Every structure is written in structure tokens, then in C-alpha cells.
Coordinates of C-alpha atoms in Angstrom, one line a residue:
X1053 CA 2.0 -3.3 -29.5
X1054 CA 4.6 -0.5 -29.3
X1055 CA 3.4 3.0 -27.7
X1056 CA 4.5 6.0 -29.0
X1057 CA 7.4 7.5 -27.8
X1058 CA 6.5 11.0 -26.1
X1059 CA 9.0 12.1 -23.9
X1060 CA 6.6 14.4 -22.5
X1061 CA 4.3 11.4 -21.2
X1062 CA 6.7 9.7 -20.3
X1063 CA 7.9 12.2 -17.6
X1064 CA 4.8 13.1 -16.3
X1065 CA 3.1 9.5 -16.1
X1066 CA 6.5 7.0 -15.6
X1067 CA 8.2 9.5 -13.4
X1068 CA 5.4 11.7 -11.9
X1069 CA 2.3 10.3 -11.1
X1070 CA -0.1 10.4 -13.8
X1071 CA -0.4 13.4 -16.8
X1072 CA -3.3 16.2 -16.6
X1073 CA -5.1 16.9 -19.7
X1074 CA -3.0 20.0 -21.7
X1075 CA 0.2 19.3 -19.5
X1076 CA 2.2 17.7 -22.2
X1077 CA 2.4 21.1 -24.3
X1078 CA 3.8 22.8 -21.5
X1079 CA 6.7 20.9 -21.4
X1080 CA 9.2 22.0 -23.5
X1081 CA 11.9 20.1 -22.1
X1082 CA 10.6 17.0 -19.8
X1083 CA 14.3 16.1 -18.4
X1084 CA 14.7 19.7 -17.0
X1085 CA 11.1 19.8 -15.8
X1086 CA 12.0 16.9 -14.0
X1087 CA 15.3 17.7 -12.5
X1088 CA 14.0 21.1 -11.2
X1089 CA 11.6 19.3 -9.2
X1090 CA 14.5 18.0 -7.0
X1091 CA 15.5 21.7 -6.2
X1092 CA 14.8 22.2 -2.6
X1093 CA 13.6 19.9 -0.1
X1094 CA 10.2 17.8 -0.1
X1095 CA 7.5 19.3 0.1
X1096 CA 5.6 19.5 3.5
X1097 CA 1.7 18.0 3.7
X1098 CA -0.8 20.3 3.9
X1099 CA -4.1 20.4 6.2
X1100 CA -5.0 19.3 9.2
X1101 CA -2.6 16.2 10.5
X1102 CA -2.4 14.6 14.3
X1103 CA 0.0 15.9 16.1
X1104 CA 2.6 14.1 17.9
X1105 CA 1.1 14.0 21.2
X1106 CA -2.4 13.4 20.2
X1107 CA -0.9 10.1 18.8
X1108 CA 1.0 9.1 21.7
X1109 CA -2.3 10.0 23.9
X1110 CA -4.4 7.5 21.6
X1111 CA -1.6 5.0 21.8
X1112 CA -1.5 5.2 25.8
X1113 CA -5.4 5.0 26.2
X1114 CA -5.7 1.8 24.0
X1115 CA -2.9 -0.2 26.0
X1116 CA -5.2 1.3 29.0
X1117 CA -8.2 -0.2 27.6
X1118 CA -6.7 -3.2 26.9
X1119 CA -5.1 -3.8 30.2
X1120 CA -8.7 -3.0 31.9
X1121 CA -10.4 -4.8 29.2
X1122 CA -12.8 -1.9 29.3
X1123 CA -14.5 -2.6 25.7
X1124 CA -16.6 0.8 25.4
X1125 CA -12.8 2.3 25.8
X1126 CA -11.4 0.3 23.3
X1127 CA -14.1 0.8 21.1
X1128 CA -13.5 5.3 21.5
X1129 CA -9.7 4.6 20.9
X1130 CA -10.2 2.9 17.7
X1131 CA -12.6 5.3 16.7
X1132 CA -9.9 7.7 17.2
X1133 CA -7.6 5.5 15.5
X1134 CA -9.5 5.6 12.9
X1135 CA -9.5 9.3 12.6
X1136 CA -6.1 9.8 13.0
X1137 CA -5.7 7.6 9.9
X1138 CA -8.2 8.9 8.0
X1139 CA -6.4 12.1 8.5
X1140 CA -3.1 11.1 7.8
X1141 CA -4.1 8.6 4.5
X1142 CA -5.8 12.3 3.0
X1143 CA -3.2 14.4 3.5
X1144 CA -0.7 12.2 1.9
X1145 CA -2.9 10.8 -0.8
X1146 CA -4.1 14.8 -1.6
X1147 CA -0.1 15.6 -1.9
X1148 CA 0.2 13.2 -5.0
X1149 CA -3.3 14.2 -6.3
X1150 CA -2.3 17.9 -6.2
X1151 CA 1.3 18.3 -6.3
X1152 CA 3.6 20.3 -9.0
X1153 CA 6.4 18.0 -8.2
X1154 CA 4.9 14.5 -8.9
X1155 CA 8.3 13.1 -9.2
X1156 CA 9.3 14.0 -5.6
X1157 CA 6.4 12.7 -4.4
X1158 CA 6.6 9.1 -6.6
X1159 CA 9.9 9.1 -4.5
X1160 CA 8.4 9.6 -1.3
X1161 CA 6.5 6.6 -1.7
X1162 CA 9.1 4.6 -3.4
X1163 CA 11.2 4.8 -0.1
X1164 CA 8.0 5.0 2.3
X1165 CA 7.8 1.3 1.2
X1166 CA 11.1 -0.1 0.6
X1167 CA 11.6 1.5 4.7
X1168 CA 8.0 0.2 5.3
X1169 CA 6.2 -0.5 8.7
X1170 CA 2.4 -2.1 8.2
X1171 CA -0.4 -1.3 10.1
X1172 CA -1.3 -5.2 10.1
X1173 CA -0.1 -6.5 13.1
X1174 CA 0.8 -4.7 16.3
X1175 CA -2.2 -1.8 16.8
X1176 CA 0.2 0.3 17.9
X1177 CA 1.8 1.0 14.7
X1178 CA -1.4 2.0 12.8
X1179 CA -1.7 5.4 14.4
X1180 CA 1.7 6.0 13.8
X1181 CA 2.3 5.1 10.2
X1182 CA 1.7 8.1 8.6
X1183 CA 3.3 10.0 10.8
X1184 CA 6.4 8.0 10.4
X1185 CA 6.3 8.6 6.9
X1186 CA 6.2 12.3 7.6
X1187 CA 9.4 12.3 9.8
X1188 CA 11.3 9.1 8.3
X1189 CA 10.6 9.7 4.6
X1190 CA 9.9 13.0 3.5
X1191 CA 12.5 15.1 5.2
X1192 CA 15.2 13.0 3.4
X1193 CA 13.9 11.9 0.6
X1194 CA 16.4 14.3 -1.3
X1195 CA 19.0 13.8 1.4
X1196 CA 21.1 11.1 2.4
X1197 CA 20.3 7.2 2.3
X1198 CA 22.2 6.9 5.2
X1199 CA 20.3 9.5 7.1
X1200 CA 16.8 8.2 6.1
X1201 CA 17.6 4.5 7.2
X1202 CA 18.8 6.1 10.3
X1203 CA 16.0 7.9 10.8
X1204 CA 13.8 4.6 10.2
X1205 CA 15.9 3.1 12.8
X1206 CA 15.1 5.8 15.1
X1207 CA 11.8 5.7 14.7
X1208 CA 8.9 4.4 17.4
X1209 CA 6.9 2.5 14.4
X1210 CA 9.9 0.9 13.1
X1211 CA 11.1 -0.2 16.6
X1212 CA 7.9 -1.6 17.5
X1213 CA 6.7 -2.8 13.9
X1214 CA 9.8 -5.3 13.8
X1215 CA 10.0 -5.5 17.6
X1216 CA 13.1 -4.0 18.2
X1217 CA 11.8 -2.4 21.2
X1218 CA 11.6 -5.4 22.5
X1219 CA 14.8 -7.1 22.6
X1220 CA 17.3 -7.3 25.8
X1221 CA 20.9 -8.4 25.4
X1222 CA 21.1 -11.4 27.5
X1223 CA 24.1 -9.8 29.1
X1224 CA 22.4 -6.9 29.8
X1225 CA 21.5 -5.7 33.3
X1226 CA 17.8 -5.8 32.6
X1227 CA 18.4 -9.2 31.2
X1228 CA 20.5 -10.8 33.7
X1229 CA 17.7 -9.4 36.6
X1230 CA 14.7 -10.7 34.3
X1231 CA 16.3 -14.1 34.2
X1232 CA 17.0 -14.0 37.9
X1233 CA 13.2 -13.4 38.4
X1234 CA 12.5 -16.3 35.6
X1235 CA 11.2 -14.2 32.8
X1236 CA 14.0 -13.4 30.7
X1237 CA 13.0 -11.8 27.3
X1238 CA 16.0 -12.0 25.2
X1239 CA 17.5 -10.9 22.0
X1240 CA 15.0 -10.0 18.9
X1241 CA 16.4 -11.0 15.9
X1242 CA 13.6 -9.5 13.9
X1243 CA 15.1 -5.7 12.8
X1244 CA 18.0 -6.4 12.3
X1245 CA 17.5 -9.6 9.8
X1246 CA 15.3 -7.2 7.7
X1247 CA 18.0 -4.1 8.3
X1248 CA 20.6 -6.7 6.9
X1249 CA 17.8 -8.4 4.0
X1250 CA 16.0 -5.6 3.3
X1251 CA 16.7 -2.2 4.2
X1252 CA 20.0 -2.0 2.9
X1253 CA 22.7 -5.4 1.7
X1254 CA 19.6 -7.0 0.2
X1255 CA 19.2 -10.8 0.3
X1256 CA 22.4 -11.8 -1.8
X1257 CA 24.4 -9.3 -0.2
X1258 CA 27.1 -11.5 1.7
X1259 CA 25.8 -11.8 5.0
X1260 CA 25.8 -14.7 7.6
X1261 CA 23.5 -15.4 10.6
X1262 CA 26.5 -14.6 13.1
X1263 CA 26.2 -11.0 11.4
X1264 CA 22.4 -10.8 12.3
X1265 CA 22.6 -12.1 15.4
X1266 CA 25.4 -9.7 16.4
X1267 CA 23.4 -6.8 14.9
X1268 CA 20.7 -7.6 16.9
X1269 CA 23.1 -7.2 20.1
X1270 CA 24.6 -4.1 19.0
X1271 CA 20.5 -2.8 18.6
X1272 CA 19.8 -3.7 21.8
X1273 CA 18.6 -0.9 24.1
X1274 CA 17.3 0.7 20.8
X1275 CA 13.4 1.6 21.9
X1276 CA 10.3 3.5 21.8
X1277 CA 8.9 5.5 24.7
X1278 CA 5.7 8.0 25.1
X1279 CA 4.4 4.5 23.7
X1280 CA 2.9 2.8 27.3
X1281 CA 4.0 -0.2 27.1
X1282 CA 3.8 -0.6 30.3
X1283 CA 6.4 -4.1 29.9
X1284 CA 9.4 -5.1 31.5
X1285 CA 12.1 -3.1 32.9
X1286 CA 11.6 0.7 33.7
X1287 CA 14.2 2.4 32.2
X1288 CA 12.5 6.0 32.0
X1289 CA 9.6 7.9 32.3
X1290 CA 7.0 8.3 29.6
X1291 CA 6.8 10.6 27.6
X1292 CA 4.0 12.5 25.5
X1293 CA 4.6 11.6 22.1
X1294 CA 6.3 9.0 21.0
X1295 CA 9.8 8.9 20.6
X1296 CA 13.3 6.9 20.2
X1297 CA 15.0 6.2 23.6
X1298 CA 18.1 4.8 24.3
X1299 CA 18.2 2.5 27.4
X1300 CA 21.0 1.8 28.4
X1301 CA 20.3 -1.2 31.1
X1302 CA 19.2 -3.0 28.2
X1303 CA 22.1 -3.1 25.6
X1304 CA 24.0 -6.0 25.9
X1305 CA 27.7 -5.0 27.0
X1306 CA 31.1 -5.7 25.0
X1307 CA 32.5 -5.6 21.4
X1308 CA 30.4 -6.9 18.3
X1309 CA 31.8 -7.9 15.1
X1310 CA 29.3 -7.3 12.3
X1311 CA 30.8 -8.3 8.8
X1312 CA 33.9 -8.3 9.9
X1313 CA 34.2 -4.8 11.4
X1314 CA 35.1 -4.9 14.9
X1315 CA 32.5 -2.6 17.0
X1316 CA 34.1 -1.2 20.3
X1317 CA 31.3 -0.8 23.1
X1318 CA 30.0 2.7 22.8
X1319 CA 26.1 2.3 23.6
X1320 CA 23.9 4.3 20.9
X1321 CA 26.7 4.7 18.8
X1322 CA 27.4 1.0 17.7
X1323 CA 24.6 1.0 15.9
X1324 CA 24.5 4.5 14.5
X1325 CA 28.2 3.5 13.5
X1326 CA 26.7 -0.5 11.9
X1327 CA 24.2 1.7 10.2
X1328 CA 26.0 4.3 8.3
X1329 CA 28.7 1.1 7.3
X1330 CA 25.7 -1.0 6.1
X1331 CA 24.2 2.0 3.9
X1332 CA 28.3 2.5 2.6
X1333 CA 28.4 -1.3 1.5
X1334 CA 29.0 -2.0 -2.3
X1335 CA 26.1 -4.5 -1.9
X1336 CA 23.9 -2.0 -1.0
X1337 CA 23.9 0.6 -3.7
X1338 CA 23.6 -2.7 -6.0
X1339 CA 20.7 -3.7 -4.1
X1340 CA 19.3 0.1 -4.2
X1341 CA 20.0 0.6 -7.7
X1342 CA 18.3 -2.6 -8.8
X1343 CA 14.9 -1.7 -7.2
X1344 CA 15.0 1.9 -8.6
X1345 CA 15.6 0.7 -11.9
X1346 CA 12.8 -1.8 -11.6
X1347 CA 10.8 0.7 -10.4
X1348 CA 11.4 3.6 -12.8
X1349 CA 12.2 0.9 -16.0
X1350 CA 11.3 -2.3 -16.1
X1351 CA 10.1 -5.5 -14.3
X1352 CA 13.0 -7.1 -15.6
X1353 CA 16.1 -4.7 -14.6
X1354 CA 18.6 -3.9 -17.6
X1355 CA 22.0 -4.7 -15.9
X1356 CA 23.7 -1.4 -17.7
X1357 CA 21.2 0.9 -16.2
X1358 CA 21.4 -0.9 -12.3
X1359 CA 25.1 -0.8 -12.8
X1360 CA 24.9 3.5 -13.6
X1361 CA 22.3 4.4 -11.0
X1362 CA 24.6 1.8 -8.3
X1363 CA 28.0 3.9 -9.1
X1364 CA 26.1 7.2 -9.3
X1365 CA 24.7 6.3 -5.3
X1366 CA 28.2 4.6 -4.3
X1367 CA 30.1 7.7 -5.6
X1368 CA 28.0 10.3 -4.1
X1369 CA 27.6 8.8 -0.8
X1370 CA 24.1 7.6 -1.0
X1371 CA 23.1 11.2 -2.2
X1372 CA 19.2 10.2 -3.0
X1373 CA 19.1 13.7 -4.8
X1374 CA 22.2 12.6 -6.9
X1375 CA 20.4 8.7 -7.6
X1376 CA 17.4 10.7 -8.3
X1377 CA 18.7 12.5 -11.2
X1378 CA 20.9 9.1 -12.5
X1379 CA 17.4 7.8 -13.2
X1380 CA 16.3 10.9 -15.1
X1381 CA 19.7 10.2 -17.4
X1382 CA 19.2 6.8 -18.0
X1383 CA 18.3 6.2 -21.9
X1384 CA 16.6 2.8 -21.0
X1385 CA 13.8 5.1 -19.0
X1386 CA 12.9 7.0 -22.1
X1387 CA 12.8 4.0 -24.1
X1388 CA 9.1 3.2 -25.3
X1389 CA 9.9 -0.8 -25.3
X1390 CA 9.8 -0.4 -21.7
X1391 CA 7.0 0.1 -19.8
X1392 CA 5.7 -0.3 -16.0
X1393 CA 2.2 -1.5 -15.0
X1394 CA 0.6 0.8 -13.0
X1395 CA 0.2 -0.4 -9.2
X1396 CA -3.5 0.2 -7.6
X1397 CA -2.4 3.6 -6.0
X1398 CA -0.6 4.7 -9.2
X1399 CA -3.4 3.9 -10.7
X1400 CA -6.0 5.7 -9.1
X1401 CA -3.9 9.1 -8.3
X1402 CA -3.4 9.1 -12.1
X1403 CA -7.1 8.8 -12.5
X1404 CA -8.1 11.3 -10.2
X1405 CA -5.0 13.8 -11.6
X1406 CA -6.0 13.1 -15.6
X1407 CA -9.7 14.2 -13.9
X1408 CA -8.6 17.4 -12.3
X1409 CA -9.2 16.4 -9.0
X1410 CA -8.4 18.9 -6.2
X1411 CA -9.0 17.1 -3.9
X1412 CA -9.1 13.9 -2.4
X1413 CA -12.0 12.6 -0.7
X1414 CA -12.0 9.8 2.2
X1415 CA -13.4 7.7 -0.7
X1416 CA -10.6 7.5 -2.4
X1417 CA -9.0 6.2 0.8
X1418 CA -11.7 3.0 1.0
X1419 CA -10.9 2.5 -2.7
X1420 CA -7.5 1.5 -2.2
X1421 CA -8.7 -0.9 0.4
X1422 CA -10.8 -2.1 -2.7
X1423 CA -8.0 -2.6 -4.9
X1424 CA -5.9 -4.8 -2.2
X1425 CA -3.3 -1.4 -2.0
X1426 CA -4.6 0.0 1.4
X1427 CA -1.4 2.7 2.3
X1428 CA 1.0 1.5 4.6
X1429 CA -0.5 -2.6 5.0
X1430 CA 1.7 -4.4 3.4
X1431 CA 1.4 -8.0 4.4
X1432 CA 5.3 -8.3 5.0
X1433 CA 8.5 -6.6 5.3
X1434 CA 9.4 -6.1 2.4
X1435 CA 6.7 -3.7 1.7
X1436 CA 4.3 -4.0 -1.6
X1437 CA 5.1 -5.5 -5.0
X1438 CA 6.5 -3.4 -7.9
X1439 CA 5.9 -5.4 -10.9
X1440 CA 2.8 -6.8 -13.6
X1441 CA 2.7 -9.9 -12.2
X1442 CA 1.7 -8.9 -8.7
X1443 CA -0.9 -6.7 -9.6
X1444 CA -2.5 -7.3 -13.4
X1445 CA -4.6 -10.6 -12.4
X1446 CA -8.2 -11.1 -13.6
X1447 CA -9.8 -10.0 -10.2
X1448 CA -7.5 -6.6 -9.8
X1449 CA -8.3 -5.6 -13.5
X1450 CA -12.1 -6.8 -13.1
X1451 CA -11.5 -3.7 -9.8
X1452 CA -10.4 -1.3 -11.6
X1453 CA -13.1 -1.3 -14.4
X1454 CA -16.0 -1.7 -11.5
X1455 CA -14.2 1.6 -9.7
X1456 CA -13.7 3.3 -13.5
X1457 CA -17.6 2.8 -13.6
X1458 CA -18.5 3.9 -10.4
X1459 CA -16.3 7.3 -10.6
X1460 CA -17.4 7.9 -14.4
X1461 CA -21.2 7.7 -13.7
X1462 CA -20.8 9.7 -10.6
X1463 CA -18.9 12.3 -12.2
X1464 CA -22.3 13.0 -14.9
X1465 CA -24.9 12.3 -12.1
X1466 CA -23.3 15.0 -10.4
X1467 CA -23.7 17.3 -13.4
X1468 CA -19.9 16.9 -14.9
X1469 CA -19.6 17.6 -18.5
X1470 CA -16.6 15.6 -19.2
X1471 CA -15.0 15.5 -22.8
X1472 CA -13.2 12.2 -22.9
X1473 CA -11.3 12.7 -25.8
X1474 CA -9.3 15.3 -23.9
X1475 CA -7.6 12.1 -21.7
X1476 CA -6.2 11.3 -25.0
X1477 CA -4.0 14.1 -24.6
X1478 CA -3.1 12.2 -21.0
X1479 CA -2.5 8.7 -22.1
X1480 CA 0.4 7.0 -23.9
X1481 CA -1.8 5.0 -26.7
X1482 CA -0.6 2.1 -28.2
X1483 CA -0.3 2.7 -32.3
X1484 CA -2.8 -0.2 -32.7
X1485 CA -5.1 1.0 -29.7
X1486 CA -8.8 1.3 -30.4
X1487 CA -9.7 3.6 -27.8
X1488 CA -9.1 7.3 -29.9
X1489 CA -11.9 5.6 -31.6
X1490 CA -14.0 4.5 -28.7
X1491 CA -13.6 7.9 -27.4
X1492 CA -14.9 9.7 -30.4
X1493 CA -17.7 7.7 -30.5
X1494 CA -20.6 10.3 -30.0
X1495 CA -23.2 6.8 -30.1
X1496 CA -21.8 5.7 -26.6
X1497 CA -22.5 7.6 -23.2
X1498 CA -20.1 9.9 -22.1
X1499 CA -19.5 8.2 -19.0
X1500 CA -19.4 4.7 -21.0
X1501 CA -16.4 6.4 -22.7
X1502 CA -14.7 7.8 -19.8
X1503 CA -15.0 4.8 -18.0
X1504 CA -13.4 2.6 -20.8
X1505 CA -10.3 5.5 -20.7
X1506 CA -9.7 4.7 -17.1
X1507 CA -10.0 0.7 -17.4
X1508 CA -8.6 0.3 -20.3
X1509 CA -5.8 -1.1 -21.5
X1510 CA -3.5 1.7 -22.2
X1511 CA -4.4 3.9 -18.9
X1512 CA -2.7 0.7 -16.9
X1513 CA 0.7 1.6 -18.0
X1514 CA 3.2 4.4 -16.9

């Protein structure tokens, strides 16, 4: 089955996230529609988010509680975990509900998970997810590569996510006292692996273990404070929120070599220096270019189109801006042979877009727990799957059409008068797809109808 080729669909649902009723015949030229979205910087969240040191306060009370073991104060500090999630999930799921710039926002959480921290794990990072997505993600999502991964490297959730914050060169001053008192901590191999794996060379890209290892030694001293930790060495005072700290009686002294490149001692800088090399490497606009393409074309990458985007980001000096519009030129994006399965969030922002929502309501935020695509829980590093065969088995499908179901009849109990033949005007339909039919089908409830738009077989596809 073949869909038909509408370029106007095609930008709004593969490159934005999901097409409004009447949109298409607005758009009189889809490729400019999308490029001007990448005028400007990203857009900022709207309503109300935690602040910085509301977080670090939460943060501070449950390693308190903890310590103490004081269960009615653990149980007040998740409850305000729990708010400060809520808060932050909203916000960023409202942004791509709402926004006139859907394709700034698909990018926002293209990198958000390829630079991902999980809230599974260390409790510390759950409070702090969204916020490092605000500071990490957004702000250069239309910058530089090199500056985001920096940024990410920087930030408290990364450093304590992949436990950067806890590593001590051997060498170290803290580390030579710690093993003089019989309790040495030692090098954590952990962020620097995945800085090396995933973040930026990708698996195949032509590093050893001696280049990890000597990675993690250069990203020593590289920490989070305002965090209460309360652990080892004190190497400064806390401070409200959290933030990156340099601590200098942690780094392990002396030159590293990290793929070949001699590193001269220079504290922060060695690995501000290893950074900005790793996100210059060949194998990393390769790496780069073959997950964009994958995301924006097909499962299976066409090697022309990786090969265009990975010059365009190599030549440009990781300008994301510059990447951003080599997708909009590639031919193999527009082609209607190729086609991406919607993931569980795509999936329901485009439902509640094609719907009109305005909003989004804390709902919507269980749902995604629902469909197994909770924001910012990926069970691993490498953040959430990207392709059909991660997401389209019996159970996730049998999800969606419960959830379709549930939002359909809710929408006519609460006095909705929806026409679902309008989603037509929404959805790329297959030339042998039944559903114009089904939809026109005046025998059937309306929400029967609507519900088999939104579980159906074309709405899965952007």
C-alpha cells in the first residue's frame, strides 16, 4: 500500500508533530514553512515551571530524609517530586501540543533523547530531568552540537545520571587521602564510555578502551553541587540550586592522550578541549547524520541521504540549524515509499493536535506511562527506540486503540460534536485504505468513527 504523496502532510506530520484539520491548505509551500521555523532561537516553555532552587531544595531534603530515615519526610519529598514533574512533563508536553513551530520542537526531543538522562535510577535525577532539558536542549537546539554536548556535560543530571560526579582520579589529592583512610572511590568509567559510544563517535567510531579510560581521567573533578550529597571529600560549599562545579582536588593530575591527541594538564579545560575534538570527529557527524536520517526518513537509512546531512554538519561545524535544513533538502524525506512509524508520544501529540487540543491535561502525562513512553525513562543510555520494530507490537497497538476509545467516548460524553471526516484532511491515507469510508459511515457512532481514525492503521505513520 503506497500513500499519497502530499507534501503538505508530509511536513506537518513527518517533520512537525502531527497535522490540524484545514492546515494543509495553508501551506502553499511546505519546505519554506518549514525552514522559517528555524528562524530565531527555540522557543521558551510557557506556564508555571520549578525553579532552580526549588529543585535543589527538594533534592537536599530527600538525601535529608534518607540519611534520617524519617519516612513521613520521604514520603512529603516525593510528593513534591512528583509535582515538580508533573509540572515540568506539562509544560513540555503542552509546547508540542500547541506550538506553530512543530519542527523545532520534534528537534527538541530528537536531541533531548539522543543527550538523554532517565529518571529510572538515581532519585535525584527525576526532579531534574526536565529542567535539564530546558537548559541542555532547548537553548541550543538551533546552535551548535558542540555547545549542546557541552552543555550536557555541564549539567548536574548528566553528571549524576552516569555518575560522573562520582569519580576521583586515583592520583588525585582527594584520592590519594581516601586511600590513605582505606576508602578510595576511584575512577568512573561510566560518562565517558557513553560520551565516546553514544553522545558523539558512536559505537563503530574507532575508539579503544585506553581512550575511555583516559577520558574518564581527564573528567575527573567534573561534578554537581547544590545537590547534597553529602559524600566524600568537601571540596566546596553547597549551593541553592544545582549546578556544575569544578573540583579541583579531585582531577587526576598530568597529560592524557585521548585518540591520539596529547592533552596538556589544564584542569576544566581538558575536557572542555576532549569535548569540542570529539563533536569535530568525522565519525561523529557520520554517527549524527545516520540517526537523523533514520529519524526524519527511514528505519533503514539510505546511505546517499546520511552521507548529505554528515558533510552538511562536518562543513558547518556541527551547525544543528544548518543539519536542520539538510534534512528539509533531502529528496528521500519527501519520498512517499518512505515512511516512519509513529512512536507512543508522536502518537498521541498528533492525536491531541489533529483534535484541537489546547491544552494538555496531567492525563495525557499518565498515558504515556500507559504506552511504555513515559518522558525522560528510558531504560538505558542510549535513550528510546526510533524505529517500527520497537514500538508496533501486538500489545502497543492493542494501547493505542484502548486510549483511541477512551479519548473518543470522552470527547461526546462531554458534549463534543466531532465530524470525523474532517481528520481525513489530517491523515496521509493509503490509496487502498478503507477508513474515508469508515468515516462516512453515518450507521456507526461518531465516536466509534473517531476512535477507529486515531487507532487505525494510517494515523500510525508520519
Amino acid at each position: 500500500m503506497m500513500p499519497f504523496a502530499d507534501p503538505a502532510l508530509r511536513a506537518l506530520n513527518r517533520f512537525g508533530l502531527g497535522a490540524r484539520p484545514g492546515e494543509r491548505g495553508r501551506l502553499e509551500d511546505p519546505g519554506r514553512w518549514l525552514r522559517g521555523q528555524l528562524d530565531g532561537g527555540a522557543p521558551k516553555l510557557r506556564g508555571e515551571l520549578p525553579s532552580g532552587d526549588e529543585i535543589g531544595a527538594v533534592i537536599r531534603g530527600l538525601r535529608e530524609a534518607q540519611r534520617a530515615r524519617d519516612q513521613d519526610a520521604l514520603r512529603e519529598r516525593r510528593r513534591e517530586i512528583r509535582r515538580i514533574v508533573g509540572l515540568e512533563a506539562v509544560a513540555t508536553l503542552s509546547a508540542r501540543v500547541s506550538s506553530e513551530r512543530p519542527f523545532v520542537e520534534r528537534l527538541v526531543a530528537f536531541w533531548s533523547n539522543h543527550l538523554c538522562v532517565s529518571v529510572q535510577g538515581e532519585p535525584a535525577v527525576l526532579p531534574m530531568a526536565g529542567m535539564y532539558e530546558r537548559e541542555v536542549i532547548r537553548p541550543h537546539v538551533l546552535g551548535r552540537f558542540e555547545d549542546m554536548v557541552l552543555a550536557s556535560a555541564r549539567h548536574p543530571a548528566m553528571l549524576i545520571y552516569l555518575d560522573n560526579a562520582q569519580s576521583i582520579g586515583p592520583e588525585s589529592r582527594a584520592g590519594r587521602m581516601t586511600a590513605r583512610r582505606g576508602n578510595a572511590r576511584g575512577l568512573n568509567e561510566n560518562y565517558a564510555r557513553e560520551l565516546l559510544e553514544l553522545h558523539t563517535l558512536g559505537v563503530d567510531g574507532g575508539y579503544a578502551q585506553e581512550d575511555v579510560v583516559e577520558l574518564a581521567r581527564v573528567l575527573t573533578g567534573w561534578g554537581a553541587q547544590g545537590v547534597g550529597r553529602g559524600r566524600g571529600p568537601r571540596v566546596g560549599p553547597e549551593t541553592t540550586a544545582p549546578a556544575f562545579r569544578f573540583a579541583p582536588p579531585l582531577h587526576e593530575p598530568g597529560a592524557k592522550t585521548v585518540l591520539g591527541v596529547r592533552y596538556r594538564e589544564g584542569g576544566v579545560g581538558e575536557g572542555e578541549a576532549v569535548i569540542r575534538d570529539l563533536c569535530r570527529h568525522p565519525s561523529t557527524a557520520r554517527f549524527l547524520a545516520g540517526k537523523l536520517v533514520r529519524h526524519f526518513v527511514a528505519d533503514d537509512p539510505p546511505a546517499a541521504a546520511v552521507d548529505q546531512v554528515a558533510a552538511v554538519f562536518a562543513d558547518s561545524g556541527g551547525d544543528l540549524r544548518e543539519t536542520a535544513l539538510a534534512l528539509v533538502d533531502l529528496d528521500e524525506a519527501w519520498d512517499p515509499a518512505n515512511r516512519k512509524f509513529r512512536t507512543p508520544q508522536d502518537w498521541l501529540v498528533a492525536v491531541l493536535r489533529v483534535l484541537g487540543a489546547k491544552d494538555t491535561p496531567r492525563e495525557v502525562v499518565e498515558a504515556l506511562r500507559q504506552l511504555r513512553h513515559t518522558l525522560w525513562a528510558p531504560g538505558a543510555p542510549k535513550g528510546y527506540g526510533d524505529t517500527r520494530r520497537e514500538w508496533a507490537d501486538p500489545d502497543a497497538l492493542m494501547n493505542r486503540a484502548e486510549l483511541a476509545r477512551s479519548i473518543s467516548r470522552r470527547i461526546v460524553r462531554d458534549g463534543g460534536r466531532p465530524d470525523p471526516e474532517r481528520l481525513l484532511d489530517a491523515i496521509e491515507v493509503g490509496e487502498d485504505s478503507e477508513l474515508p469510508r469508515l468515516l462516512g459511515d453515518g450507521g456507526v457512532a461518531v465516536d466509534e468513527r473517531l476512535a477507529l481514525a486515531l487507532a487505525g492503521p494510517d494515523f500510525q505513520w508520519r
